[in-house]
Backbone as JSON, one array per atom type, in Angstrom:
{
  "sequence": "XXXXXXXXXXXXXXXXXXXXXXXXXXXXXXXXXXXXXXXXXXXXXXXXXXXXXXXXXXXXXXXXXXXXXXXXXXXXXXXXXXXXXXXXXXXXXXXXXXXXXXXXXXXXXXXXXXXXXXXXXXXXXXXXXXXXXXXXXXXXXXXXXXXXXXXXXXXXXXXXXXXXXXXXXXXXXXXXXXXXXXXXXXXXXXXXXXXXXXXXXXXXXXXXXXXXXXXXXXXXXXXXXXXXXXXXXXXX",
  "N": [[97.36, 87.89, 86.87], [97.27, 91.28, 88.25], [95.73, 92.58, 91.85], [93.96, 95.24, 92.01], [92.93, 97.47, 95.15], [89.83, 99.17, 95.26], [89.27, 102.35, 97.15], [86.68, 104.03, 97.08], [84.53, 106.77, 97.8], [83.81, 108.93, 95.65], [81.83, 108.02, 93.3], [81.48, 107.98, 90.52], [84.13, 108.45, 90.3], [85.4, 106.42, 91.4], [84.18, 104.43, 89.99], [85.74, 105.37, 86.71], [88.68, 104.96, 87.64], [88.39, 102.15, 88.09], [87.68, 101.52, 85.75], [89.52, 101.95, 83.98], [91.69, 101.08, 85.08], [91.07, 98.41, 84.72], [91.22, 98.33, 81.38], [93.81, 98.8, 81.28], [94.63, 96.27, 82.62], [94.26, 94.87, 84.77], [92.86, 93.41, 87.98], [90.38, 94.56, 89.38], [88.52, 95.81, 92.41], [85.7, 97.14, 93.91], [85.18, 99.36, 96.66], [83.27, 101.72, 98.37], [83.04, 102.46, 101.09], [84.89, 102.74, 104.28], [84.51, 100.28, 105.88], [83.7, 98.36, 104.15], [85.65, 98.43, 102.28], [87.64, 97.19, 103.75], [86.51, 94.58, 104.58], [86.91, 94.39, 101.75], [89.59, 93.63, 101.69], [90.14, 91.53, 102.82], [89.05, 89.57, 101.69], [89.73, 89.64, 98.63], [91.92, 89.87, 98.88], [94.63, 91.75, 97.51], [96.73, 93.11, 95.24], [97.42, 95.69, 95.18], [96.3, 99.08, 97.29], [94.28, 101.55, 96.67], [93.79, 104.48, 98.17], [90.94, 106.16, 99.08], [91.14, 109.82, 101.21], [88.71, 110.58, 101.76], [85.76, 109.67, 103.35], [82.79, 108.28, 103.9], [82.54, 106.9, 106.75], [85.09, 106.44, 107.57], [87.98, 108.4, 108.8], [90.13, 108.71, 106.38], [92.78, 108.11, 106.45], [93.56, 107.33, 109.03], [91.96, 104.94, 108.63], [94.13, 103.71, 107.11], [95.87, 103.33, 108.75], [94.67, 101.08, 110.39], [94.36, 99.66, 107.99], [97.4, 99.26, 107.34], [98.24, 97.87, 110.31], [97.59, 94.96, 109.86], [98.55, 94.64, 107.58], [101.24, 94.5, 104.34], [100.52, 95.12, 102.37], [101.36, 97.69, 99.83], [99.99, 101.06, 99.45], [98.39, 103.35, 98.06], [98.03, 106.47, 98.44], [95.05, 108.76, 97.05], [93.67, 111.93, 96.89], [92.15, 114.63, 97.44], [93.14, 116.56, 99.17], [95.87, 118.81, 99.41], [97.8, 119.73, 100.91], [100.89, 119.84, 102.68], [100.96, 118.78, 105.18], [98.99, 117.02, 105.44], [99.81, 114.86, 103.44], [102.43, 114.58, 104.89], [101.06, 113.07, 106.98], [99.58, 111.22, 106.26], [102.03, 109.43, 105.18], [102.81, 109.12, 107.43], [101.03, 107.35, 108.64], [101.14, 104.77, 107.17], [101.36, 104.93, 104.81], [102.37, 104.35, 101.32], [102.52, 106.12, 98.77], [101.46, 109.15, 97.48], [98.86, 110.63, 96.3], [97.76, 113.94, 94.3], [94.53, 114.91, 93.46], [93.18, 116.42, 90.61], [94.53, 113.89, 89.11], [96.74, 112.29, 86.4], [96.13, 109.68, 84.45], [98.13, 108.07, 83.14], [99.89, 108.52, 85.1], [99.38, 107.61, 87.46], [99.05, 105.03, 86.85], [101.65, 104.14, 86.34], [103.1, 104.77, 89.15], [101.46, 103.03, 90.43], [102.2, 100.58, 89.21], [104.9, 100.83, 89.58], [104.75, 100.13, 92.08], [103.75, 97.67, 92.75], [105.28, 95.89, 91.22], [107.5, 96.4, 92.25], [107.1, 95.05, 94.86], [106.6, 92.84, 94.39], [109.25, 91.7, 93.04], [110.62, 91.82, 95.45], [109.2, 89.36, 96.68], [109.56, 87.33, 95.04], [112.37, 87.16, 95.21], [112.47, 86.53, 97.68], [111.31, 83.69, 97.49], [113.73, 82.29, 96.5], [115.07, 82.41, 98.25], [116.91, 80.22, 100.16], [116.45, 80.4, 103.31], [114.74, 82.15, 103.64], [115.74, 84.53, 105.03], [117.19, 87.44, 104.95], [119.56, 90.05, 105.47], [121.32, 91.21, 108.68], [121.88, 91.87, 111.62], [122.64, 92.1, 115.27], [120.41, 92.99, 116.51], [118.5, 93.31, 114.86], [116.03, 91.65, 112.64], [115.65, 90.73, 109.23], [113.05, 89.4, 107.43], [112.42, 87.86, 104.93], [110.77, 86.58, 103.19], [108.07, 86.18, 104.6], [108.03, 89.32, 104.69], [108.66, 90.72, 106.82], [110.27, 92.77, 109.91], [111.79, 92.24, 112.67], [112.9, 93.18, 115.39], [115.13, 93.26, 117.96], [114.12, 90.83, 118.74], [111.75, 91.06, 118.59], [108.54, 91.74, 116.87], [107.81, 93.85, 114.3], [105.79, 96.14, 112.53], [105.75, 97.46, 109.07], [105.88, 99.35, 106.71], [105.61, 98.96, 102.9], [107.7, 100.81, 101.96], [109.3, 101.23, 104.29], [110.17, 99.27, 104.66], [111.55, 98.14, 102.25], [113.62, 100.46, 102.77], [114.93, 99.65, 104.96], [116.24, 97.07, 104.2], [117.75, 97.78, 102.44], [119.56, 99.67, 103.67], [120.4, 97.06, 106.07], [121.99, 95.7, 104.22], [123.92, 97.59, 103.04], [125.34, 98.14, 105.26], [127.08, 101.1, 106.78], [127.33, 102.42, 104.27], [127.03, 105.62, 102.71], [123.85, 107.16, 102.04], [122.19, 109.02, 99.45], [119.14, 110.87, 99.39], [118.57, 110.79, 97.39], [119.15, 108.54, 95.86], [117.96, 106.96, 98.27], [115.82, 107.53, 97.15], [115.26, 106.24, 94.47], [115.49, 103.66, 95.2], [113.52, 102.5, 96.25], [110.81, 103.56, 94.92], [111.76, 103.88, 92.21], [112.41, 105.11, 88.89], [110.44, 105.78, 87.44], [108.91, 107.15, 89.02], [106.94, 109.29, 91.43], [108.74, 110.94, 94.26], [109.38, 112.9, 97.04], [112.15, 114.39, 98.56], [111.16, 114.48, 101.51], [108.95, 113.03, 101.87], [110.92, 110.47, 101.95], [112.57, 111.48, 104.27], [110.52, 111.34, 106.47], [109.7, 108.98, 106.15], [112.22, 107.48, 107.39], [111.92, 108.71, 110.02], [109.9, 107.64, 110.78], [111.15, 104.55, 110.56], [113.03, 104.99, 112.52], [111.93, 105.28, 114.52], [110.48, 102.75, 115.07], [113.06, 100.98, 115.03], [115.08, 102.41, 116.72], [116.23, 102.66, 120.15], [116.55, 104.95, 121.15], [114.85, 107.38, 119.6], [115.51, 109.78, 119.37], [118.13, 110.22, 119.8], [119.42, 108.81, 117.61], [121.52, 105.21, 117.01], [121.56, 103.58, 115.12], [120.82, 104.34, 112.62], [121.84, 106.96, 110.99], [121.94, 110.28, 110.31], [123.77, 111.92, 107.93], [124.93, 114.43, 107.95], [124.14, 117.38, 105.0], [124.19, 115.22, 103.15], [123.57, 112.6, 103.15], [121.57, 109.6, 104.75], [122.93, 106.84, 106.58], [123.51, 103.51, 108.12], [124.58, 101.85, 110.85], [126.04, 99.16, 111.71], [125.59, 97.15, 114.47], [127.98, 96.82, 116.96], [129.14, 93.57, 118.06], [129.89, 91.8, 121.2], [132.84, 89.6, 122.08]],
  "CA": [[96.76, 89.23, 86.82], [97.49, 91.78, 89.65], [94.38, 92.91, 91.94], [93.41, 96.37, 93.08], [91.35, 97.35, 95.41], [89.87, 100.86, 94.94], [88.47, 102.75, 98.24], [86.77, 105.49, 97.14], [83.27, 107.44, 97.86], [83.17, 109.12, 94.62], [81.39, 106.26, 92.62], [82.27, 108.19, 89.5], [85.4, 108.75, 90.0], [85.76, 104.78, 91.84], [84.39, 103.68, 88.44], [86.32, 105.66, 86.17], [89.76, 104.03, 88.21], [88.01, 100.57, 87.76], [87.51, 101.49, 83.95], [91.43, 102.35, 83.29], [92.82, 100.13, 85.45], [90.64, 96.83, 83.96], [91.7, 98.07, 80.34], [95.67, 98.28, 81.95], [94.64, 94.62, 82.74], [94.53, 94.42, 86.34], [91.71, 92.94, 88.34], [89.58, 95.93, 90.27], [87.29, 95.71, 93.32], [85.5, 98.87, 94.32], [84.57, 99.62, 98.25], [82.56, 102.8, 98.79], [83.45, 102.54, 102.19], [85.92, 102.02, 104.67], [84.07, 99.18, 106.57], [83.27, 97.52, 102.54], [86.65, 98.06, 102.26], [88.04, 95.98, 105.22], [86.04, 92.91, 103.87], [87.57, 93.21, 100.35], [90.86, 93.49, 101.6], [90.56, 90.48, 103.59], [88.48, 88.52, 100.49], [89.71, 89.97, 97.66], [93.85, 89.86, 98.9], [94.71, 92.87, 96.44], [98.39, 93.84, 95.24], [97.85, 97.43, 95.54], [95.22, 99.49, 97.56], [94.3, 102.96, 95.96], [92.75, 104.55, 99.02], [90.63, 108.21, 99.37], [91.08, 110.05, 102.42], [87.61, 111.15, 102.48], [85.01, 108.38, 103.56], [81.57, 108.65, 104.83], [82.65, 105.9, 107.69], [86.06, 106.23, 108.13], [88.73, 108.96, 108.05], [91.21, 107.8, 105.33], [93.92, 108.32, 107.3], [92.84, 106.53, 110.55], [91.81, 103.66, 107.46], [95.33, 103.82, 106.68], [96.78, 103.22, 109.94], [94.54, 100.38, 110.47], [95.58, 98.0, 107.31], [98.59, 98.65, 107.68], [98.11, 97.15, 111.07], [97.08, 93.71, 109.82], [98.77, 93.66, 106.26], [102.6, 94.98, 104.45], [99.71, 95.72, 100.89], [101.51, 98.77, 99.35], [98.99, 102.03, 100.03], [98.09, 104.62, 97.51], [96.22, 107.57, 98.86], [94.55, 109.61, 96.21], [93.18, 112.59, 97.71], [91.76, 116.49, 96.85], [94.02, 117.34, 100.02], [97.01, 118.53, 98.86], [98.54, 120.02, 101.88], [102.14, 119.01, 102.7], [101.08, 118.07, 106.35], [98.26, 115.8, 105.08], [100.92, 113.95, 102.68], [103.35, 113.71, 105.92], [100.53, 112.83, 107.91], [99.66, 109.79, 105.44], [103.08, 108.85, 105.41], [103.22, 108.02, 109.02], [100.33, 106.23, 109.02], [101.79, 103.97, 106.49], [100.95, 104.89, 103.15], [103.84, 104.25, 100.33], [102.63, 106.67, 97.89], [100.31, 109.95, 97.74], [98.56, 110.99, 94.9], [96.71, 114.61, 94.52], [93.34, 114.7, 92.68], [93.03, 115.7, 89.85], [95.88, 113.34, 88.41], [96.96, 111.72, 85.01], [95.56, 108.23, 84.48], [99.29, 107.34, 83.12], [100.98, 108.63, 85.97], [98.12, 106.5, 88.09], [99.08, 103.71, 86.2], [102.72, 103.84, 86.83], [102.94, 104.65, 90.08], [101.12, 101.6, 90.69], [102.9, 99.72, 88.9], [106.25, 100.52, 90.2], [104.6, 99.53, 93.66], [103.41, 96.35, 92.85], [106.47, 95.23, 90.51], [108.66, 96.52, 93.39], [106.56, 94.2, 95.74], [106.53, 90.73, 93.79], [109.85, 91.07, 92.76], [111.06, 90.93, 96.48], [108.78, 88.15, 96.96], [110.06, 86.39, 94.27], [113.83, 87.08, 95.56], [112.24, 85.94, 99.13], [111.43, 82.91, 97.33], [114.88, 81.71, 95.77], [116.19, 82.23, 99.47], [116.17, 78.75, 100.7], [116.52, 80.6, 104.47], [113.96, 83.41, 103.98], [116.35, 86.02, 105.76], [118.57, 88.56, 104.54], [120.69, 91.14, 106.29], [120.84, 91.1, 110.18], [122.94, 92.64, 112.88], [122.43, 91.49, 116.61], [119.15, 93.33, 117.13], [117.55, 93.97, 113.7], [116.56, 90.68, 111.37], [114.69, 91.23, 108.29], [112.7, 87.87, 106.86], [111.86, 88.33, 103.05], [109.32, 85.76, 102.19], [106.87, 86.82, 105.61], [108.16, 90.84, 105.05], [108.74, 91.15, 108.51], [111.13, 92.8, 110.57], [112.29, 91.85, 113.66], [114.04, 94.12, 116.32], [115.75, 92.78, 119.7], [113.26, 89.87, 119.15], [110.28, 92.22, 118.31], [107.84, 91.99, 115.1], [107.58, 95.37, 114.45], [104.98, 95.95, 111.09], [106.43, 98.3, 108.64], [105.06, 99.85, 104.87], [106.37, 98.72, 101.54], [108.72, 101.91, 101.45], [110.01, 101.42, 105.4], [110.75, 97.29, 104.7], [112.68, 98.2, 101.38], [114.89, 101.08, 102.72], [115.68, 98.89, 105.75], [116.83, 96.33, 103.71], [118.88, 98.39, 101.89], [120.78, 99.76, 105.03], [121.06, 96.19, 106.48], [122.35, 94.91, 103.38], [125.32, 98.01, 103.13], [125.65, 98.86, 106.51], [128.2, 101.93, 106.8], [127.76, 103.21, 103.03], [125.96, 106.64, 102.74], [122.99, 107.24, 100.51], [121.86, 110.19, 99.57], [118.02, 110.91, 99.66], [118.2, 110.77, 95.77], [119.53, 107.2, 95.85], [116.82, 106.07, 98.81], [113.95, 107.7, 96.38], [115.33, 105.23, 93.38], [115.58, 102.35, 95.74], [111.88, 102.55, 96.52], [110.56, 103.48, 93.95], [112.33, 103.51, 90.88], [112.83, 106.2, 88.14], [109.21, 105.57, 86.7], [107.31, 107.33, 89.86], [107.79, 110.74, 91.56], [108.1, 110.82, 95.63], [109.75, 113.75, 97.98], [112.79, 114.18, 100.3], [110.64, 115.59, 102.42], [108.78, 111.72, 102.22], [111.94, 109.8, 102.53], [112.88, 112.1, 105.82], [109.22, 110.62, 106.82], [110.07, 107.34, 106.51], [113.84, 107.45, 108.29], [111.85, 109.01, 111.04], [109.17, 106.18, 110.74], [112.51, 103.27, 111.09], [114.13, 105.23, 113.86], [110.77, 104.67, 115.9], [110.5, 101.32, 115.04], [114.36, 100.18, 115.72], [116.01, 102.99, 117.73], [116.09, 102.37, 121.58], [115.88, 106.54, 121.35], [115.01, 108.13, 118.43], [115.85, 111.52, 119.62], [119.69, 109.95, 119.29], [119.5, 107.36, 116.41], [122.76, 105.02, 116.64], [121.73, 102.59, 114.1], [120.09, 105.2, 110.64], [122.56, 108.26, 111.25], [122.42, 111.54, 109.46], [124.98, 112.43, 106.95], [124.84, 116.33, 107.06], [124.36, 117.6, 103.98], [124.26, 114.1, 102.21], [122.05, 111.85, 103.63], [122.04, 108.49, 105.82], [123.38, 105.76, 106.78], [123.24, 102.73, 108.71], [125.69, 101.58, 111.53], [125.74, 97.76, 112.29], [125.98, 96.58, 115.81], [128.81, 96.01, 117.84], [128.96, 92.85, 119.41], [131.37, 91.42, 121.77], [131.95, 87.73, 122.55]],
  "C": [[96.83, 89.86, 88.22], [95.89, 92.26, 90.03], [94.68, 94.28, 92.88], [92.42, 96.97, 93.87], [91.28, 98.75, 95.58], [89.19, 101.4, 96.19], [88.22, 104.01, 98.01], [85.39, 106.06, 97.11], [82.42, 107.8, 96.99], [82.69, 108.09, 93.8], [81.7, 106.8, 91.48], [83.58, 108.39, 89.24], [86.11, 107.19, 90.68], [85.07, 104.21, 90.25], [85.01, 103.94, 86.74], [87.86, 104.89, 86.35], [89.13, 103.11, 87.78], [88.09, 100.46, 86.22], [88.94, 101.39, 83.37], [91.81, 101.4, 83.93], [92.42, 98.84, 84.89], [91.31, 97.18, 82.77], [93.15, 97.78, 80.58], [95.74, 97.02, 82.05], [94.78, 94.12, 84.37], [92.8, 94.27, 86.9], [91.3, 93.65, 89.24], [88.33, 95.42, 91.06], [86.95, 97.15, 94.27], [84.65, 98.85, 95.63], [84.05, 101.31, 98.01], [82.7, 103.43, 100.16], [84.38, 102.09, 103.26], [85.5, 100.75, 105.12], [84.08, 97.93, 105.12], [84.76, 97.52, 102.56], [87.63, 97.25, 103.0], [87.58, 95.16, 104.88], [86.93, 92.53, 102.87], [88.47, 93.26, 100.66], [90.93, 92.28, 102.59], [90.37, 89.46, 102.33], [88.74, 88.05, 99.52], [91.49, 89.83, 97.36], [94.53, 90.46, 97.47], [96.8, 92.95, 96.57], [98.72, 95.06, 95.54], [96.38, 98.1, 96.39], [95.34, 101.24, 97.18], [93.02, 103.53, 97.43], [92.33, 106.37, 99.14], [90.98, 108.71, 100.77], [89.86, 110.09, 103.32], [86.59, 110.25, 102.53], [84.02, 109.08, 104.65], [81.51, 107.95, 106.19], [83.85, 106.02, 108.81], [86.77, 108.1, 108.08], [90.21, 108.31, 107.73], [92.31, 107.42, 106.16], [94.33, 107.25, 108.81], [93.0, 104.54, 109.78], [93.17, 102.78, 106.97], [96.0, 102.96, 107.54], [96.04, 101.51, 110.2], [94.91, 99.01, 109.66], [96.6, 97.91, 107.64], [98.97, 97.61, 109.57], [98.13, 95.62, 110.75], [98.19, 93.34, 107.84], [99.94, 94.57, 105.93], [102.1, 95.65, 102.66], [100.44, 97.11, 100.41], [100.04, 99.64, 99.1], [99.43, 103.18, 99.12], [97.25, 106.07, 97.96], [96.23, 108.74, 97.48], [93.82, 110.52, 96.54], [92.84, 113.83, 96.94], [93.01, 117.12, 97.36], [95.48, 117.44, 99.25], [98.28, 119.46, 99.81], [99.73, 119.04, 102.59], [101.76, 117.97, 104.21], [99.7, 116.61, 105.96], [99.0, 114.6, 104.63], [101.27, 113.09, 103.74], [102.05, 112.71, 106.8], [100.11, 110.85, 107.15], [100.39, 108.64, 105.75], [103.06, 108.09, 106.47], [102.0, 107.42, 109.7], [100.23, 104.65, 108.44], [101.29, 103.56, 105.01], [102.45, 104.76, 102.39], [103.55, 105.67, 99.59], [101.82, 107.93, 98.06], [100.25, 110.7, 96.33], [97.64, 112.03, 95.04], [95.45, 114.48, 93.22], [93.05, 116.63, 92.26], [94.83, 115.09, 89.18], [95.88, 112.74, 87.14], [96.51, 110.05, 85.14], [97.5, 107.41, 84.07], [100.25, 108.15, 84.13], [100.45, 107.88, 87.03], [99.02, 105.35, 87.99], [100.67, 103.69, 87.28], [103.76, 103.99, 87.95], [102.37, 103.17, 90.68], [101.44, 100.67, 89.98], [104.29, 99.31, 89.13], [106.13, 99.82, 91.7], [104.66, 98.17, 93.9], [104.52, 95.4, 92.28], [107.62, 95.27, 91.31], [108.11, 95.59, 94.5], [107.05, 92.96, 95.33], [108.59, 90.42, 93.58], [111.34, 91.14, 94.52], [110.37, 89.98, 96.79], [109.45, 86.96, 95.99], [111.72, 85.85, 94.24], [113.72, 86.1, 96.91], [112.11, 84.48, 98.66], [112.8, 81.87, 97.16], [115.27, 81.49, 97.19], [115.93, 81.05, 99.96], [115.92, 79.24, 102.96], [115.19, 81.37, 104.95], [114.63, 84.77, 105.03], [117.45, 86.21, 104.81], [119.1, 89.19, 105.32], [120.03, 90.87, 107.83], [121.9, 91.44, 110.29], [122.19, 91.6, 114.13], [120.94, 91.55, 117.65], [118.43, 93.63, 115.89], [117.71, 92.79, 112.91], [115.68, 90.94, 110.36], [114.15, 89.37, 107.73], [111.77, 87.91, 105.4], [111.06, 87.46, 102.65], [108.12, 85.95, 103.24], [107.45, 88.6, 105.24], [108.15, 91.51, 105.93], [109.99, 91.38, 109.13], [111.14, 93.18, 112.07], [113.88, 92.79, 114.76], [114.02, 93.87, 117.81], [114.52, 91.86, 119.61], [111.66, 90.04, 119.01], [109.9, 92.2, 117.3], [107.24, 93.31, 114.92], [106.96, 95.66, 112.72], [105.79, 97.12, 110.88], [105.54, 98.32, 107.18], [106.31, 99.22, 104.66], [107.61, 99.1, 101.69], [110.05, 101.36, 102.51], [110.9, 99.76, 105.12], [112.39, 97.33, 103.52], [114.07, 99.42, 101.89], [115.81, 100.29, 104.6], [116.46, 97.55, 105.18], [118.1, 96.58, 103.16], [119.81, 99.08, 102.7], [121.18, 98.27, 105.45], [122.27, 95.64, 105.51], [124.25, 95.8, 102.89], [125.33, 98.56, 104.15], [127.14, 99.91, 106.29], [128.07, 102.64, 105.16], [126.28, 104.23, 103.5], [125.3, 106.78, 101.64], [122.69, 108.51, 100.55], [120.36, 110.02, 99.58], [117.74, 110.24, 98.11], [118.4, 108.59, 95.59], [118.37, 106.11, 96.65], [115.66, 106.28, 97.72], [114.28, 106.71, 95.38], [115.19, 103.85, 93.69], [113.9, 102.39, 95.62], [110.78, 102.61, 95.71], [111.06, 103.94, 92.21], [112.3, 104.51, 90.03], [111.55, 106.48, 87.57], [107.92, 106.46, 87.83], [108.14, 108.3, 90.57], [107.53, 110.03, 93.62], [109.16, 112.34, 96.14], [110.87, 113.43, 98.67], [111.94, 114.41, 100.71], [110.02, 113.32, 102.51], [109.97, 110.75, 102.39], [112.62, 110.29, 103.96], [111.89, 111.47, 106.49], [109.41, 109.27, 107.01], [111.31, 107.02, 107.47], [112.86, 107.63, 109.28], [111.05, 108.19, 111.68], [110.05, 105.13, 111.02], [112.83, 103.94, 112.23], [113.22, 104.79, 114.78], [110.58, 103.68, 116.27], [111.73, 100.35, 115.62], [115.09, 101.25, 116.38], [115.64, 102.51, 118.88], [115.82, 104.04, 121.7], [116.07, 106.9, 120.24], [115.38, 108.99, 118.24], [117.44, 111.56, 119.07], [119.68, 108.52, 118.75], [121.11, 106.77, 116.85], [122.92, 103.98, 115.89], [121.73, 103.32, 112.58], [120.83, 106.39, 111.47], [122.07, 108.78, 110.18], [123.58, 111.36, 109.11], [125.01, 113.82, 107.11], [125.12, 116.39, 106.1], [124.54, 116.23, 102.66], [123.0, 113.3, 101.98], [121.41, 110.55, 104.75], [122.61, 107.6, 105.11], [123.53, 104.58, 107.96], [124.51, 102.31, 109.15], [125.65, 100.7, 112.25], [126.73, 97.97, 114.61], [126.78, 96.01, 116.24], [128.63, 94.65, 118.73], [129.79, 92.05, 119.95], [131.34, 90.34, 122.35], [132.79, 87.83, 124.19]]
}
């Protein structure tokens, strides 16, 4: 049974989520606050976190920035805000997904379910690997059963979204994707997301593995297409 953990103020609207998602069949733990929430996500080790922005303790956002600090948990924010810079602003604190309020309980659902089914079943690929690594160049290694990637020797934390579309560059270095192609990688045909959030994330990797982001020479632009990834020369 998967576990979610719900972070949200409204207590009717945190036990309404708890109500749909237990009948869905998933195991629900409800924080009221960000600080309550920081316990259960240490206690409770959740598959998905459904998080508000607005918190009597924290702001969401800030909340945001901090798990992802400590954990790779795919991050829902469910919010009133529905301003584009809020979204981006999410984004680059390392949310996967953003959800405005009021939303559909089955678009809820499957959203979080493409997150979490897109989670396990790289863990479950990370498993088979008897090495635990996949794709690498000379300065970028990726390690699929910890979800950690590694740049010039560097553990550099990354979201759900940022881990899977780096994978998917290491893995075809030199082929171009289009935006449409990264949004299917990520999440899958079953859940809605933005260019505008996949530009967010590229710009999120370039920070993480460029030496200058200003001039990427690993995640290029495509004009008019979209990126692509350009393995490392190296010379013996």
């Amino acid at each position: 049974m998967y576990k979610i953990l719900v972070i949200e103020d409204d207590v009717m609207m945190s036990d309404m989520l708890a109500m749909y998602l237990s009948e869905e069949g998933y195991a629900v733990k409800q924080a009221t606050d960000g600080g309550s929430g920081l316990r259960l996500l240490e206690q409770f080790k959740p598959d998905l976190v459904l998080l508000d922005l607005m918190l009597p303790d924290w702001d969401g956002t800030e909340l945001c920035r901090s798990i992802r600090e400590s954990s790779c948990v795919p991050i829902m924010i469910v919010s009133m805000k529905t301003e584009v810079s809020e979204r981006v602003q999410a984004l680059r604190a390392g949310a996967d997904d953003y959800l405005c309020k009021p939303f559909s309980m089955h678009e809820l659902s499957a959203r979080a379910e493409s997150l979490i089914r897109r989670a396990h079943m790289m863990q479950a690929a990370a498993a088979q690997d008897g090495t635990g690594y996949t794709a690498e160049d000379a300065t970028i290694r990726l390690d699929t059963e910890r979800r950690l990637l590694l740049v010039r020797g560097t553990l550099v934390e990354t979201t759900f979204s940022e881990f899977e579309l780096m994978k998917l560059f290491l893995a075809n270095p030199g082929k171009v994707f289009s935006r449409e192609d990264l949004i299917n990688a990520i999440r899958g045909f079953d859940s809605f997301v933005t260019d505008r959030a996949i530009d967010v994330h590229i710009v999120n990797l370039r920070r993480k593995v460029e030496p200058n982001p200003k001039e990427p020479k690993y995640i290029r632009t495509v004009w008019g297409v979209g990126y692509k990834y350009i393995h490392e020369t190296v010379l013996s």
